[in-house]
mmCIF file of C-alpha atoms and ligand atoms in Angstrom:
data_model
loop_
_atom_site.group_PDB
_atom_site.id
_atom_site.type_symbol
_atom_site.label_atom_id
_atom_site.label_comp_id
_atom_site.label_asym_id
_atom_site.label_seq_id
_atom_site.Cartn_x
_atom_site.Cartn_y
_atom_site.Cartn_z
ATOM 1 C CA MET A 782 30.543 -5.661 -59.207
ATOM 2 C CA MET A 783 34.114 -5.825 -57.922
ATOM 3 C CA GLY A 784 35.449 -9.072 -57.162
ATOM 4 C CA TYR A 785 32.091 -10.883 -58.169
ATOM 5 C CA GLN A 786 31.508 -12.931 -61.382
ATOM 6 C CA LEU A 787 28.128 -13.431 -63.214
ATOM 7 C CA ARG A 788 27.891 -16.472 -65.442
ATOM 8 C CA LYS A 789 25.230 -18.845 -66.855
ATOM 9 C CA ALA A 790 24.239 -21.606 -64.476
ATOM 10 C CA THR A 791 24.391 -25.330 -64.841
ATOM 11 C CA VAL A 792 22.750 -28.522 -63.038
ATOM 12 C CA ASP A 793 26.022 -28.224 -61.054
ATOM 13 C CA ASP A 794 25.060 -25.015 -59.389
ATOM 14 C CA ILE A 795 21.872 -26.445 -57.803
ATOM 15 C CA ASP A 796 23.381 -26.828 -54.357
ATOM 16 C CA GLY A 797 24.350 -23.135 -54.171
ATOM 17 C CA ILE A 798 21.083 -22.164 -55.809
ATOM 18 C CA MET A 799 19.278 -23.854 -52.947
ATOM 19 C CA LYS A 800 21.123 -21.898 -50.432
ATOM 20 C CA VAL A 801 19.938 -18.685 -51.814
ATOM 21 C CA GLU A 802 16.408 -20.064 -52.398
ATOM 22 C CA LEU A 803 16.029 -21.236 -48.858
ATOM 23 C CA GLN A 804 17.214 -17.731 -47.382
ATOM 24 C CA SER A 805 15.105 -15.613 -49.683
ATOM 25 C CA PHE A 806 11.652 -17.345 -49.846
ATOM 26 C CA SER A 807 8.907 -18.300 -47.832
ATOM 27 C CA LEU A 808 7.858 -20.997 -50.546
ATOM 28 C CA PRO A 809 11.037 -21.940 -51.782
ATOM 29 C CA TRP A 810 11.527 -24.159 -54.964
ATOM 30 C CA SER A 811 12.688 -27.686 -54.265
ATOM 31 C CA ARG A 812 15.825 -29.269 -55.776
ATOM 32 C CA GLU A 813 13.616 -31.303 -57.847
ATOM 33 C CA ALA A 814 12.319 -28.209 -59.489
ATOM 34 C CA PHE A 815 15.676 -27.011 -60.062
ATOM 35 C CA PHE A 816 16.881 -30.099 -61.684
ATOM 36 C CA ASN A 817 13.803 -30.019 -63.890
ATOM 37 C CA GLU A 818 14.488 -26.785 -64.858
ATOM 38 C CA PHE A 819 18.321 -27.593 -65.940
ATOM 39 C CA VAL A 820 17.648 -31.035 -67.236
ATOM 40 C CA LYS A 821 14.127 -31.130 -68.914
ATOM 41 C CA ASN A 822 12.848 -27.352 -69.403
ATOM 42 C CA HIS A 823 14.780 -26.342 -72.665
ATOM 43 C CA PHE A 824 12.914 -22.606 -72.336
ATOM 44 C CA ALA A 825 14.719 -22.149 -69.027
ATOM 45 C CA VAL A 826 17.996 -20.158 -68.345
ATOM 46 C CA TYR A 827 19.558 -19.272 -65.260
ATOM 47 C CA PHE A 828 22.334 -17.035 -64.349
ATOM 48 C CA VAL A 829 24.334 -16.863 -60.928
ATOM 49 C CA ILE A 830 26.429 -14.202 -59.305
ATOM 50 C CA GLU A 831 29.667 -15.472 -57.338
ATOM 51 C CA ASP A 832 31.632 -14.064 -54.772
ATOM 52 C CA ARG A 833 34.893 -16.286 -55.113
ATOM 53 C CA ASN A 834 33.185 -19.396 -56.361
ATOM 54 C CA LYS A 835 30.162 -18.854 -53.660
ATOM 55 C CA ILE A 836 26.860 -18.594 -55.359
ATOM 56 C CA ILE A 837 25.168 -15.274 -53.668
ATOM 57 C CA GLY A 838 22.549 -14.786 -56.202
ATOM 58 C CA TYR A 839 20.461 -16.149 -58.952
ATOM 59 C CA CYS A 840 18.014 -15.387 -61.591
ATOM 60 C CA GLY A 841 15.879 -17.576 -64.058
ATOM 61 C CA VAL A 842 14.043 -16.792 -67.299
ATOM 62 C CA TRP A 843 11.784 -18.882 -69.669
ATOM 63 C CA LEU A 844 12.227 -17.770 -72.979
ATOM 64 C CA VAL A 845 9.252 -18.762 -75.354
ATOM 65 C CA VAL A 846 9.033 -17.206 -78.634
ATOM 66 C CA ASP A 847 9.140 -13.586 -78.166
ATOM 67 C CA GLU A 848 8.290 -13.305 -74.334
ATOM 68 C CA ALA A 849 10.525 -13.746 -71.334
ATOM 69 C CA HIS A 850 9.218 -14.871 -68.066
ATOM 70 C CA ILE A 851 11.298 -14.208 -65.006
ATOM 71 C CA THR A 852 10.816 -17.353 -62.797
ATOM 72 C CA ASN A 853 12.809 -15.918 -59.771
ATOM 73 C CA ILE A 854 15.561 -13.649 -58.747
ATOM 74 C CA ALA A 855 17.246 -13.577 -55.517
ATOM 75 C CA ILE A 856 20.356 -12.641 -53.585
ATOM 76 C CA LEU A 857 21.780 -13.717 -50.358
ATOM 77 C CA PRO A 858 20.364 -11.473 -47.637
ATOM 78 C CA GLU A 859 24.174 -10.525 -46.512
ATOM 79 C CA TYR A 860 24.730 -9.349 -50.110
ATOM 80 C CA ARG A 861 21.554 -7.395 -50.754
ATOM 81 C CA GLY A 862 21.466 -3.668 -51.421
ATOM 82 C CA GLN A 863 25.002 -3.683 -53.518
ATOM 83 C CA LYS A 864 23.179 -3.368 -56.846
ATOM 84 C CA LEU A 865 23.704 -7.144 -57.340
ATOM 85 C CA GLY A 866 19.902 -7.926 -58.025
ATOM 86 C CA GLU A 867 19.793 -4.924 -60.370
ATOM 87 C CA LEU A 868 22.870 -6.056 -62.327
ATOM 88 C CA LEU A 869 21.166 -9.738 -62.415
ATOM 89 C CA LEU A 870 17.923 -8.542 -63.881
ATOM 90 C CA ARG A 871 19.415 -6.083 -66.260
ATOM 91 C CA SER A 872 21.802 -8.822 -67.755
ATOM 92 C CA MET A 873 18.643 -11.104 -67.973
ATOM 93 C CA MET A 874 17.007 -8.282 -69.931
ATOM 94 C CA GLU A 875 20.119 -7.916 -72.247
ATOM 95 C CA PHE A 876 20.426 -11.711 -72.803
ATOM 96 C CA SER A 877 16.591 -12.102 -73.411
ATOM 97 C CA ILE A 878 16.896 -9.486 -76.098
ATOM 98 C CA GLU A 879 19.720 -11.108 -77.829
ATOM 99 C CA SER A 880 17.510 -14.126 -77.793
ATOM 100 C CA GLY A 881 14.610 -12.572 -79.630
ATOM 101 C CA ALA A 882 12.113 -11.552 -76.494
ATOM 102 C CA LYS A 883 10.223 -8.576 -77.151
ATOM 103 C CA SER A 884 8.560 -8.308 -73.718
ATOM 104 C CA MET A 885 9.225 -9.550 -70.148
ATOM 105 C CA THR A 886 6.902 -10.475 -67.611
ATOM 106 C CA LEU A 887 6.722 -11.825 -63.694
ATOM 107 C CA GLU A 888 4.645 -12.042 -60.844
ATOM 108 C CA VAL A 889 5.456 -10.286 -57.435
ATOM 109 C CA ARG A 890 3.965 -10.703 -54.192
ATOM 110 C CA VAL A 891 1.895 -7.678 -53.684
ATOM 111 C CA SER A 892 3.384 -6.966 -50.177
ATOM 112 C CA ASN A 893 7.159 -7.320 -51.833
ATOM 113 C CA LEU A 894 7.476 -3.603 -52.418
ATOM 114 C CA ILE A 895 11.416 -3.970 -52.563
ATOM 115 C CA ALA A 896 11.290 -6.421 -55.447
ATOM 116 C CA GLN A 897 8.564 -4.075 -57.037
ATOM 117 C CA SER A 898 10.720 -1.066 -56.593
ATOM 118 C CA LEU A 899 13.712 -2.723 -58.414
ATOM 119 C CA TYR A 900 11.261 -3.964 -61.403
ATOM 120 C CA LYS A 901 9.835 -0.196 -61.571
ATOM 121 C CA LYS A 902 13.372 1.113 -61.693
ATOM 122 C CA LEU A 903 13.970 -1.247 -64.561
ATOM 123 C CA GLY A 904 11.027 0.042 -66.387
ATOM 124 C CA PHE A 905 8.317 -2.523 -65.451
ATOM 125 C CA PHE A 906 4.536 -1.476 -65.464
ATOM 126 C CA GLU A 907 1.935 -2.950 -63.377
ATOM 127 C CA GLY A 908 -0.236 -5.435 -65.358
ATOM 128 C CA GLY A 909 -3.113 -7.085 -63.417
ATOM 129 C CA ILE A 910 -3.458 -9.179 -60.452
ATOM 130 C CA ARG A 911 -3.657 -12.863 -60.173
ATOM 131 C CA LYS A 912 -5.966 -13.521 -57.094
ATOM 132 C CA ASN A 913 -4.575 -16.027 -54.372
ATOM 133 C CA TYR A 914 -1.606 -16.998 -56.327
ATOM 134 C CA TYR A 915 0.650 -17.905 -53.541
ATOM 135 C CA THR A 916 -0.254 -21.154 -51.637
ATOM 136 C CA ASP A 917 1.366 -20.560 -48.377
ATOM 137 C CA ASN A 918 -0.797 -17.384 -47.648
ATOM 138 C CA GLN A 919 -3.098 -17.021 -50.437
ATOM 139 C CA GLU A 920 -1.476 -13.848 -51.322
ATOM 140 C CA ASP A 921 -2.075 -12.117 -54.766
ATOM 141 C CA ALA A 922 0.509 -11.567 -57.213
ATOM 142 C CA LEU A 923 1.051 -8.424 -59.128
ATOM 143 C CA VAL A 924 1.788 -9.188 -62.511
ATOM 144 C CA MET A 925 4.389 -6.699 -63.772
ATOM 145 C CA TRP A 926 5.665 -6.591 -67.796
ATOM 146 C CA VAL A 927 8.151 -4.346 -69.788
ATOM 147 C CA ASN A 928 8.852 -4.149 -73.514
ATOM 148 C CA LEU A 929 12.219 -4.973 -74.241
HETATM 149 C C1 COA B 48 14.663 -8.218 -54.581
HETATM 150 C C2 COA B 48 16.208 -8.595 -54.271
HETATM 151 C C3 COA B 48 16.617 -9.733 -55.460
HETATM 152 C C4 COA B 48 16.846 -7.165 -54.825
HETATM 153 O O1 COA B 48 18.335 -7.292 -54.887
HETATM 154 P P1 COA B 48 19.382 -6.173 -54.327
HETATM 155 O O2 COA B 48 20.790 -6.814 -54.928
HETATM 156 O O3 COA B 48 19.186 -6.237 -52.758
HETATM 157 O O4 COA B 48 18.892 -5.070 -54.740
HETATM 158 P P2 COA B 48 19.845 -3.745 -55.480
HETATM 159 O O5 COA B 48 20.629 -3.511 -54.497
HETATM 160 O O6 COA B 48 20.144 -4.348 -56.886
HETATM 161 O O7 COA B 48 18.687 -2.756 -55.465
HETATM 162 C C5 COA B 48 18.227 -2.431 -56.853
HETATM 163 C C6 COA B 48 16.976 -1.430 -56.472
HETATM 164 O O8 COA B 48 15.926 -2.321 -55.789
HETATM 165 C C7 COA B 48 15.160 -1.494 -54.930
HETATM 166 N N1 COA B 48 15.644 -1.972 -53.507
HETATM 167 C C8 COA B 48 16.543 -2.701 -53.127
HETATM 168 N N2 COA B 48 16.758 -2.872 -51.859
HETATM 169 C C9 COA B 48 15.685 -2.200 -51.290
HETATM 170 C C10 COA B 48 15.360 -1.672 -49.827
HETATM 171 N N3 COA B 48 15.692 -2.245 -48.828
HETATM 172 N N4 COA B 48 14.288 -0.836 -49.972
HETATM 173 C C11 COA B 48 13.561 -0.527 -51.069
HETATM 174 N N5 COA B 48 13.986 -0.671 -52.378
HETATM 175 C C12 COA B 48 14.889 -1.398 -52.720
HETATM 176 C C13 COA B 48 15.516 -0.246 -55.105
HETATM 177 O O9 COA B 48 14.480 0.380 -56.265
HETATM 178 C C14 COA B 48 17.056 -0.371 -55.715
HETATM 179 O O10 COA B 48 17.532 0.753 -56.376
HETATM 180 P P3 COA B 48 18.071 2.058 -55.607
HETATM 181 O O11 COA B 48 19.253 1.382 -54.955
HETATM 182 O O12 COA B 48 18.381 3.111 -56.722
HETATM 183 O O13 COA B 48 16.996 2.576 -54.901
HETATM 184 C C15 COA B 48 16.568 -9.045 -53.222
HETATM 185 O O14 COA B 48 15.976 -8.101 -52.157
HETATM 186 C C16 COA B 48 15.949 -10.419 -52.560
HETATM 187 O O15 COA B 48 16.687 -11.182 -52.983
HETATM 188 N N6 COA B 48 14.850 -10.429 -52.333
HETATM 189 C C17 COA B 48 14.633 -11.825 -51.740
HETATM 190 C C18 COA B 48 13.875 -12.644 -52.815
HETATM 191 C C19 COA B 48 12.874 -11.784 -53.599
HETATM 192 O O16 COA B 48 11.782 -11.258 -53.001
HETATM 193 N N7 COA B 48 12.936 -11.917 -54.908
HETATM 194 C C20 COA B 48 11.787 -11.231 -55.786
HETATM 195 C C21 COA B 48 10.789 -12.228 -55.952
HETATM 196 S S1 COA B 48 9.671 -11.640 -57.312
#
């Protein structure tokens, strides 16, 4: 990760996170949703990766008792394929273990084979399917989990 910095995010990072969000998802979270995550949701922790103070990726987790739930992970398109997503998720897994989590779960679109490949590489298994989970196209979500 030459020249890149990984750190915990704060509410001041929302502008940068929104740039990643809007370029990464067909159903992006709103600015208000992120604001609530930082200000009201005491279970939520976000990490960002920066390239010279520009946010190029982020990952969020909800830490509830001994379970960690990944809310989202995304890298700016022009920075993909450099193992930064893997670095972010590995860092989030380590942080979750240190915070007492015993397992980690997430949902991913059944069509998102790239993200599924990342999760499988890091030891995630396929759990169940949540039917019609995504409201833009009624796509199913694959639930994935890993013991930490
Ligand atoms: C998923 C995402 C975060 C991966 O980030 P990335 O930095 O590009 O991925 P990495 O370079 O760290 O790759 C790690 C692993 O992911 C998988 N992967 C990444 N890009 C891939 C591609 N183009 N094709 C297939 N697998 C790919 C591979 O398993 C790869 O490991 P490998 O290089 O040893 O084969 C990124 O593609 C992204 O932001 N996508 C849009 C948002 C999204 O779909 N997020 C997930 C929502 S659940």
